[in-house]
Short mmCIF file of C-alpha atoms in Angstrom, two decimals:
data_model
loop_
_atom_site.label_atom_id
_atom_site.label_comp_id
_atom_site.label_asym_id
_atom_site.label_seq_id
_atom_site.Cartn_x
_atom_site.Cartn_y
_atom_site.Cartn_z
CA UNK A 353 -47.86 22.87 -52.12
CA UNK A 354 -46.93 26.67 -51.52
CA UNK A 355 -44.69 25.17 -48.60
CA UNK A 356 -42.73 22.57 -50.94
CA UNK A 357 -42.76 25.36 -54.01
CA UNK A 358 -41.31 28.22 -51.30
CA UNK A 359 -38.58 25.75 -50.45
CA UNK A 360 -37.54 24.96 -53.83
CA UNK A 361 -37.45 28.29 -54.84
CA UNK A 362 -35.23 29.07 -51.54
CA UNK A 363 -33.06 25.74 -52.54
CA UNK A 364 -32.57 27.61 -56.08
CA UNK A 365 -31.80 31.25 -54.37
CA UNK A 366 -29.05 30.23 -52.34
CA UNK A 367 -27.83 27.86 -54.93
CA UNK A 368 -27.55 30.66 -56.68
CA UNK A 369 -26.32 33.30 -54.60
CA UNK A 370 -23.30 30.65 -53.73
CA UNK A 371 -22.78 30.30 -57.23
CA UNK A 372 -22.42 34.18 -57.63
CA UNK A 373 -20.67 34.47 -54.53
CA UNK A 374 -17.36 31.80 -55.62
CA UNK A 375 -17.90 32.22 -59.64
CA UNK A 376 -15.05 33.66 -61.31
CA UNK A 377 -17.34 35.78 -63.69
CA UNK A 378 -16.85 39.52 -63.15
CA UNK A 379 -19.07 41.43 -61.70
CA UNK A 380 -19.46 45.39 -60.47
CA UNK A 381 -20.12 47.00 -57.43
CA UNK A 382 -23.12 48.92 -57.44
CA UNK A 383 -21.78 51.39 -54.74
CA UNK A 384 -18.37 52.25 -56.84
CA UNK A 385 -18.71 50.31 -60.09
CA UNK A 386 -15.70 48.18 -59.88
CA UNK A 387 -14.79 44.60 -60.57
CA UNK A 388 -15.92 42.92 -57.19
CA UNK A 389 -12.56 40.61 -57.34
CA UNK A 390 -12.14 40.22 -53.19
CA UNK A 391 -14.02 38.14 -50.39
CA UNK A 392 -15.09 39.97 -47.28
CA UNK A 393 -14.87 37.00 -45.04
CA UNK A 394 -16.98 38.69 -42.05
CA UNK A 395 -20.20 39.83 -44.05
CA UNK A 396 -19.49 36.53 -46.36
CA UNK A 397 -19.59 38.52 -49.83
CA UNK A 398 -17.97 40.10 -52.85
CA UNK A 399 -16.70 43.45 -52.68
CA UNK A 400 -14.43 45.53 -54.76
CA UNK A 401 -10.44 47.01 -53.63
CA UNK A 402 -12.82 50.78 -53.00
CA UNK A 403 -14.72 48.68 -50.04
CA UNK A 404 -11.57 47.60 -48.73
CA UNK A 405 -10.22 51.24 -48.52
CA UNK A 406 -13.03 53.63 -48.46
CA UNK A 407 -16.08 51.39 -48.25
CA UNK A 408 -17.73 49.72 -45.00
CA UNK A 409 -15.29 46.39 -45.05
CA UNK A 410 -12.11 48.36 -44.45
CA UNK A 411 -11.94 47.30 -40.90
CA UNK A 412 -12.83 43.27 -42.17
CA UNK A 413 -10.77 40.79 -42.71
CA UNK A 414 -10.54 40.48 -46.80
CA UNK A 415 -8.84 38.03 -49.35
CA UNK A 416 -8.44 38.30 -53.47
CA UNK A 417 -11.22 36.19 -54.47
CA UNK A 418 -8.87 34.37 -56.19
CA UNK A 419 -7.62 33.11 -52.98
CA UNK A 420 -10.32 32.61 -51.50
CA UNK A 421 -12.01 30.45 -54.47
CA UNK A 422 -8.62 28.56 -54.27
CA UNK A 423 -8.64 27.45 -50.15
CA UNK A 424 -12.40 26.28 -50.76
CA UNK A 425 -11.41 24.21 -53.60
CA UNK A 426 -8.44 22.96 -51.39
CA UNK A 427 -10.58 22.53 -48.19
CA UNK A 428 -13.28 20.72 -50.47
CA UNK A 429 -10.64 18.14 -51.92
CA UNK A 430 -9.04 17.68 -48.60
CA UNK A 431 -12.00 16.65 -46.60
CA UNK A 432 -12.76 13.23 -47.59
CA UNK A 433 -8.65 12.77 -46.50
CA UNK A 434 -9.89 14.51 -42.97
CA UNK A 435 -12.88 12.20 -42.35
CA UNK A 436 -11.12 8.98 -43.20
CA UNK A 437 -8.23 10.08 -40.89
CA UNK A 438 -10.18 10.98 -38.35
CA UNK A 439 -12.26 7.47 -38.97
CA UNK A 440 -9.16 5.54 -39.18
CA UNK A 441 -8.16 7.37 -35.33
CA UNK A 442 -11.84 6.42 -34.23
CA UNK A 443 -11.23 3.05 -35.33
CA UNK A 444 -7.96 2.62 -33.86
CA UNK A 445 -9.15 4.25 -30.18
CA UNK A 446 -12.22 1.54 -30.44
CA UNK A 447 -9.98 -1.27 -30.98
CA UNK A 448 -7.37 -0.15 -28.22
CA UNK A 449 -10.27 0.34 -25.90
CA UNK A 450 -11.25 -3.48 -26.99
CA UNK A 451 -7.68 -4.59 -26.43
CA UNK A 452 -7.85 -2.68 -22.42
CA UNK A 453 -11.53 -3.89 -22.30
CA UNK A 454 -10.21 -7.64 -22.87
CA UNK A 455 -7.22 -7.35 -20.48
CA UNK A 456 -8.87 -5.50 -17.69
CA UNK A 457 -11.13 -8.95 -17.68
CA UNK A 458 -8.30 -11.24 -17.79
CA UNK A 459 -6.97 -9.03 -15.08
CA UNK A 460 -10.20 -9.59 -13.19
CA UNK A 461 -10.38 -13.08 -14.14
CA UNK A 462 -6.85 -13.66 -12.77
CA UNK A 463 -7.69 -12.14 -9.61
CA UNK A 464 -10.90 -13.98 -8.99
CA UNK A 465 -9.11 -17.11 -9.20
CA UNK A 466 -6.39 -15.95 -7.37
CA UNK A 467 -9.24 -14.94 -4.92
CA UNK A 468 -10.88 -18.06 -5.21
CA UNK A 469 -7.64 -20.08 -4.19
CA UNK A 470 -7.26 -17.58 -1.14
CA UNK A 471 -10.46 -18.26 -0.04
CA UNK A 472 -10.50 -22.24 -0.16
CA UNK A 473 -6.93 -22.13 1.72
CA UNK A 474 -8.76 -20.02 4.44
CA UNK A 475 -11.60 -22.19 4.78
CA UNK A 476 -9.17 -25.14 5.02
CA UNK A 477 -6.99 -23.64 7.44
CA UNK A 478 -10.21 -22.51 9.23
CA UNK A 479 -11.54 -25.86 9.24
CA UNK A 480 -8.65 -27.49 10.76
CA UNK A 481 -7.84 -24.82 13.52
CA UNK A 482 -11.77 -25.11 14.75
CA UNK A 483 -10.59 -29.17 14.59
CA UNK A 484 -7.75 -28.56 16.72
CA UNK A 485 -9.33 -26.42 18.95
CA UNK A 486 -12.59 -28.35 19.27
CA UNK A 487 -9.93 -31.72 20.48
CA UNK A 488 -8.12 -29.47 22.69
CA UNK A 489 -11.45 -28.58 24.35
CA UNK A 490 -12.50 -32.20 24.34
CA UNK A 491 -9.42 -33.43 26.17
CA UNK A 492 -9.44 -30.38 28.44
CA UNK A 493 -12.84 -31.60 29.56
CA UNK A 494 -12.36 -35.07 29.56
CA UNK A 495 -9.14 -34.27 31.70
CA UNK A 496 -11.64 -31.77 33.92
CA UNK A 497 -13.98 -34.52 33.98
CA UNK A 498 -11.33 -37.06 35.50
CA UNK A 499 -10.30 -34.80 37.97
CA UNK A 500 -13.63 -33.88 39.30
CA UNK A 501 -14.39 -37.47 39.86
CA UNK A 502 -11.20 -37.78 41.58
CA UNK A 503 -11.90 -34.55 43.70
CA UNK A 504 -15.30 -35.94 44.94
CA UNK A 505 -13.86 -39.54 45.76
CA UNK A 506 -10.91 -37.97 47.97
CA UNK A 507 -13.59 -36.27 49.76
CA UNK A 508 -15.34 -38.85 50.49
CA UNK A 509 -12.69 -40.98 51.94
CA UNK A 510 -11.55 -38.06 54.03
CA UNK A 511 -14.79 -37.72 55.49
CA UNK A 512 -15.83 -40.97 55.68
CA UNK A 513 -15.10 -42.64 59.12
CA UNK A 514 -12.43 -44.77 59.97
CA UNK A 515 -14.35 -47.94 60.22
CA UNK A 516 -15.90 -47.77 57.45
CA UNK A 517 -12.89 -47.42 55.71
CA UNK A 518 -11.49 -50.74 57.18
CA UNK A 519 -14.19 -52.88 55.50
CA UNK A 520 -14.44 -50.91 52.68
CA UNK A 521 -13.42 -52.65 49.26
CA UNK A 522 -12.31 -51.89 46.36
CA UNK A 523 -10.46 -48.16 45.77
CA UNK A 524 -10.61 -47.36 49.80
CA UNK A 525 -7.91 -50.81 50.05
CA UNK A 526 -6.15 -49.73 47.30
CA UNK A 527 -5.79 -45.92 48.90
CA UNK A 528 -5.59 -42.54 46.40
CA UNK A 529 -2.59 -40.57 45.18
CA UNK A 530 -1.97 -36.98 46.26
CA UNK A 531 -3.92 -34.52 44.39
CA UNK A 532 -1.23 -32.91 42.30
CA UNK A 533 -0.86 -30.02 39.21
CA UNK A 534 -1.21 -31.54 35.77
CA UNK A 535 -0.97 -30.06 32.78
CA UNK A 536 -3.00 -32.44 30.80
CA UNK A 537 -5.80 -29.44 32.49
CA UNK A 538 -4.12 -26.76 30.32
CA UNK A 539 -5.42 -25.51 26.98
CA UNK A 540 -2.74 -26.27 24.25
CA UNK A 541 -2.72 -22.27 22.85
CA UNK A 542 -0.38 -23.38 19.97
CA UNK A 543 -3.46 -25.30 18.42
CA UNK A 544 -4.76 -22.19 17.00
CA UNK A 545 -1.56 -20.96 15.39
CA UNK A 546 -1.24 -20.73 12.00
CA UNK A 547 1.43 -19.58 10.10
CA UNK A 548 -0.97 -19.02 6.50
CA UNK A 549 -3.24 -17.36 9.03
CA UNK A 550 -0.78 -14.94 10.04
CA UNK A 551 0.93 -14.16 6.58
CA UNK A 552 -2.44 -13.68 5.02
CA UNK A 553 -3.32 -11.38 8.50
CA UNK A 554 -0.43 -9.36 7.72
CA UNK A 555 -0.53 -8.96 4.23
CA UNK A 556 -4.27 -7.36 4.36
CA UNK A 557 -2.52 -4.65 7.42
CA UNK A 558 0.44 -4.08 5.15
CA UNK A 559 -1.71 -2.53 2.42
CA UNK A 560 -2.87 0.10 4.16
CA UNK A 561 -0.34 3.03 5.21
CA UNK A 562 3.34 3.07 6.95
CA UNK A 563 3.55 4.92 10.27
CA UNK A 564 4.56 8.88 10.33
CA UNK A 565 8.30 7.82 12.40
CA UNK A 566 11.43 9.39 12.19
CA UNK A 567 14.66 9.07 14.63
CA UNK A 568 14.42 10.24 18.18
CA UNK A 569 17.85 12.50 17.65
CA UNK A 570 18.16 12.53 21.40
CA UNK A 571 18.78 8.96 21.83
CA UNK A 572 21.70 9.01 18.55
CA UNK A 573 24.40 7.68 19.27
CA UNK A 574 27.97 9.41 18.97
CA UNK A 575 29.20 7.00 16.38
CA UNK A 576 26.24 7.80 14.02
CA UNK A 577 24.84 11.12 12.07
CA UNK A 578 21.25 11.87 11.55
CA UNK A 579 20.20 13.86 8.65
CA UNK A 580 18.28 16.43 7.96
CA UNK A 581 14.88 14.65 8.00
CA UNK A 582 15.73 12.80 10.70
CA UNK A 583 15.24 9.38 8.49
CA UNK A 584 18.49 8.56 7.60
CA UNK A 585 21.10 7.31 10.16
CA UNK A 586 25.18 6.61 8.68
CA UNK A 587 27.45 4.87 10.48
CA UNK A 588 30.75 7.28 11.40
CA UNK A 589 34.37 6.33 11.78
CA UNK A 590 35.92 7.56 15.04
CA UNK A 591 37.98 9.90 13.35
CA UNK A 592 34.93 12.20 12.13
CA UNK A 593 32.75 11.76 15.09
CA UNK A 594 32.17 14.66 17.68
CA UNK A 595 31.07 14.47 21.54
CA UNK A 596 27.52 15.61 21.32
CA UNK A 597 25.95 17.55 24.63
CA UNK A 598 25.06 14.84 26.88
CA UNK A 599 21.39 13.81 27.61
CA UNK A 600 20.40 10.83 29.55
CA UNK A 601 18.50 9.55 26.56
CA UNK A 602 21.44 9.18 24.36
CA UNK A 603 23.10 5.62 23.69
CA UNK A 604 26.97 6.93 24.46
CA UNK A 605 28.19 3.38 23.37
CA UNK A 606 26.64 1.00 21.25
CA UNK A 607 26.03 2.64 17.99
CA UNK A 608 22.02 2.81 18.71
CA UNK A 609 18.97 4.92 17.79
CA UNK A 610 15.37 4.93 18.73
CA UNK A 611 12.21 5.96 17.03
CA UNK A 612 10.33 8.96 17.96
CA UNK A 613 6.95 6.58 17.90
CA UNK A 614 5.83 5.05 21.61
CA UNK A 615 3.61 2.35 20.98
CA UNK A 616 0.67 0.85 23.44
CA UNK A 617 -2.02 0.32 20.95
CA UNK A 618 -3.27 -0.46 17.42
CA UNK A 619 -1.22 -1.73 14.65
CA UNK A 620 2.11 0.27 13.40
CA UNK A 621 3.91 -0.61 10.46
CA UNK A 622 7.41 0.73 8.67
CA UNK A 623 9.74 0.24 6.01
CA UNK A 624 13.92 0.56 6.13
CA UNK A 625 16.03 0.96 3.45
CA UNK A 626 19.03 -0.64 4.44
CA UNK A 627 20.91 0.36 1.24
CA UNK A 628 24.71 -1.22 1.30
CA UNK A 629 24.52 -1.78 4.93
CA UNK A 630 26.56 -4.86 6.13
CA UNK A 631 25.66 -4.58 9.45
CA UNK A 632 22.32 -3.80 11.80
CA UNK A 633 19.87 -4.04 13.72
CA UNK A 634 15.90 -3.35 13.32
CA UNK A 635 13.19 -4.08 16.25
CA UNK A 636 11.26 -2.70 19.01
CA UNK A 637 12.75 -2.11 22.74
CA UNK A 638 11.13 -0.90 26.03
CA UNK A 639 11.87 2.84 26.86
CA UNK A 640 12.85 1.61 29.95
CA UNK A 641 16.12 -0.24 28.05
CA UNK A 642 19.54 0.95 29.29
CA UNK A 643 21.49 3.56 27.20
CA UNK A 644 24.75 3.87 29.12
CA UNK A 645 27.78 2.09 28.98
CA UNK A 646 29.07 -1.59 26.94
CA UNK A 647 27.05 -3.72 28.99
CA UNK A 648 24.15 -5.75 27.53
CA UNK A 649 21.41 -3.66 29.14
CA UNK A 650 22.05 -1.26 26.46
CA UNK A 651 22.88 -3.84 23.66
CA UNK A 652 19.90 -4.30 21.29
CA UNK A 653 19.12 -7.80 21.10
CA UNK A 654 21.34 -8.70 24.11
CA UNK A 655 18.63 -8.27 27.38
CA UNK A 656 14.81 -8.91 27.79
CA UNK A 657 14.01 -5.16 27.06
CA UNK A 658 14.71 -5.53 22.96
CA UNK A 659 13.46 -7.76 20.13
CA UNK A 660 15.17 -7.04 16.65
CA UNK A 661 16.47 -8.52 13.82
CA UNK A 662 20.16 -8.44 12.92
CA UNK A 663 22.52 -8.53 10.00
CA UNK A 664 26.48 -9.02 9.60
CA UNK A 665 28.41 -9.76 7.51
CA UNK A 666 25.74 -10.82 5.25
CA UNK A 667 24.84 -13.67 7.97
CA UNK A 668 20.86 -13.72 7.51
CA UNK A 669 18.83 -16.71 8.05
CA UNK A 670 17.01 -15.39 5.11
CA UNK A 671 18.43 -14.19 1.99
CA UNK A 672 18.84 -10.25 2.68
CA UNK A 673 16.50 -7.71 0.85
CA UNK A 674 17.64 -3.96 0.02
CA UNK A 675 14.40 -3.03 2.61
CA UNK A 676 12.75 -4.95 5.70
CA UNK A 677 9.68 -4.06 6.85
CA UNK A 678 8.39 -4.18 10.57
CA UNK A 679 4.65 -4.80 11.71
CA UNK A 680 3.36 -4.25 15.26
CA UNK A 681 0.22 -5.11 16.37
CA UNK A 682 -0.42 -4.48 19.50
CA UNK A 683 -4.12 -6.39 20.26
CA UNK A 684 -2.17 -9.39 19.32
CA UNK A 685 0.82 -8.63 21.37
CA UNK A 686 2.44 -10.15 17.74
CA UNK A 687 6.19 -8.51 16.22
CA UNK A 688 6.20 -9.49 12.60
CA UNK A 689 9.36 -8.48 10.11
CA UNK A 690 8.59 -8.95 6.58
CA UNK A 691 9.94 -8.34 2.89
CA UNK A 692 8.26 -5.24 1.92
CA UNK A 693 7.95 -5.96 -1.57
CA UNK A 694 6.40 -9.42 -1.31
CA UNK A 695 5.05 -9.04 2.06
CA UNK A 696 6.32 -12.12 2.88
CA UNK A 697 6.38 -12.88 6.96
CA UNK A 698 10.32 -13.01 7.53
CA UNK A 699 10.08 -13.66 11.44
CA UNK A 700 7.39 -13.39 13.72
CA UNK A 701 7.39 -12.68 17.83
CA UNK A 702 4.50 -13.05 19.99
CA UNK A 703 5.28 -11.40 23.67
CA UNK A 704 3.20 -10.28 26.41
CA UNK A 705 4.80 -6.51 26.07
CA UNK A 706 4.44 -5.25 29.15
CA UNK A 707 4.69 -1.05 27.99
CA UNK A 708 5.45 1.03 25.94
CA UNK A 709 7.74 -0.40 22.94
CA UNK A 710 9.74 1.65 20.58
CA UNK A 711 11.23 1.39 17.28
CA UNK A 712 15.08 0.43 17.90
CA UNK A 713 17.83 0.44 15.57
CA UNK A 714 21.60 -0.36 15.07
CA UNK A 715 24.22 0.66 12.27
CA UNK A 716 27.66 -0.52 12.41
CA UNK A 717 28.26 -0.23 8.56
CA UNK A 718 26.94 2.53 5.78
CA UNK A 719 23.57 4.29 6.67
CA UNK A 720 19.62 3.07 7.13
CA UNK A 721 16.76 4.70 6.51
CA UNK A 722 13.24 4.88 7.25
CA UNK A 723 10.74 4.62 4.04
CA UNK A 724 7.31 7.19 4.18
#
């Protein structure tokens, strides 16, 4: 009971002492006897003008009371407008956040079945390929099989005497063909290609990141200019083009370029911007590739050294993108060029590279560049 009693009579005091504190009736200071008409806003009470000169709240920050009684009144009509704005904003973030919440699972709901449809391709194309295969094997053996049986009956007629032989019936009268090559004994490799195999294969590499390759600007060719960054080669007309210092490296012909990337191993992609380019050529060569003179040995595309992809005159057998993409994967001994922005498998060359294979380019026409 004292508790409950001492709290109501502490409700009641600073009831009160608000009630003094923001009522307009006037008071006086007990320390200089005036009208306490201002509002020391660091100690929280009324004082008189004397405090705010002489007294101990000349350093505080003061307002007329008058003032002060007005902002409260203000603030205390205002904040019903402050808590419905600031509800209406809470609502309107928690029904935004609903709107992302309900996309982000149509998003995921869209890729699942996307997913989904990836998936049951692959199995399909799995399932057929281990088909194909498993027939190939099966007539490989059956083929083996044959030609065992023939192997074992040519030995025995050659080692079976010639008497025997002459009243011997049946395949001995008849007599046995030469043993020749067949190539009913060879495995069929095309019966595991797959075309959705390999597009899906090199749309999972192309996600990760591009190869670090610029232009080797020791194997530029007079006709073209490298820039700055060594990423951007631009075709020159033979008026504006100077005799660099010679190096046996350099193309001094065809207007050529190599990448400063050798590659043996793993899988290497990039990206060039051909821009307004009419006419080049993207691909891979051997080091080994001629660089001297008109010939073909140092014509990309024209010898066994270089595999690339060409453009003139707008003459594709694709329609042309502003960039094309090359993919290199070693393991696989597989050349892929693809659109980079649909990943899309444009070409594809599987070679037994024999070394070292670099990135090879030609621009008759405007500039190309290579995309980090």
């Amino acid at each position: 009971m004292l508790s409950r009693k001492a709290a109501a009579t502490s409700v009641v005091t600073t009831s009160d002492s608000e009630s003094v504190k923001f009522s307009g009736e006037s008071e006086l200071c007990m320390e200089h006897e005036s009208d306490l008409d201002w509002f020391c806003s660091s100690e929280q009470k009324r004082i008189c003008l004397h405090c705010t000169i002489v007294g101990p709240c000349q350093s505080h920050i003061v307002t007329p009371l008058v003032s002060r009684v007005t902002g409260v009144r203000v603030s205390a009509q205002t904040f019903p407008e402050i808590i419905l704005s600031r509800c209406s904003l809470f609502v309107e973030t928690v029904g935004k956040r609903t709107m992302q919440v309900s996309k982000a699972s149509g998003a995921r709901e869209q890729v699942v079945a996307q997913v989904s449809v990836v998936r049951e391709a692959v199995e399909e194309e799995e399932q057929r390929l281990l088909e194909a295969v498993q027939r190939e094997e099966e007539r490989v053996e059956q083929c083996l099989l044959t030609q065992r049986t023939r192997t074992r009956l040519v030995h025995t007629l050659t080692n079976t005497p010639d008497i025997q032989l002459a009243v011997s019936k049946g395949d001995g009268q008849r007599g046995v063909d030469e043993p020749h090559d067949t190539d009913h004994l060879n495995l069929n490799a095309s019966c595991s290609d797959s075309k959705l195999m390999r597009g899906l294969w090199a749309s999972a590499i192309l996600l990760g990141p591009t190869a670090n390759l610029t232009f080797d600007e020791r194997t530029v060719s007079s006709a073209l200019s490298l820039s700055e960054d060594l990423c951007t080669l631009t075709f020159l007309p033979k008026w504006s083009r100077q005799s660099p210092p010679y190096n046996p490296a350099r193309f001094d012909c065809w207007p050529n370029a190599l990448g400063t990337l050798a590659i043996s191993s793993g899988t290497h992609s990039w990206v060039i911007d051909m821009g307004e380019s009419g006419a080049f050529k993207v691909g891979v060569c051997y080091s080994s590739m001629g660089r001297k003179g008109s010939g073909n040995d140092s014509r990309l595309g024209y010898n066994i050294q270089s595999w690339v992809l060409s453009k003139y005159n707008g003459d594709f057998s694709f329609c042309h993108p502003k960039s094309l993409g090359l993919l290199l994967d070693w393991p696989s001994q597989t050349l892929i060029f693809y659109d980079p922005d649909s990943s899309a498998v444009l070409h594809s060359v599987r070679h037994a590279f024999s070394g070292p294979l670099l990135p090879a380019f030609a621009v008759a026409d405007c500039s190309v560049s290579i995309l980090h």
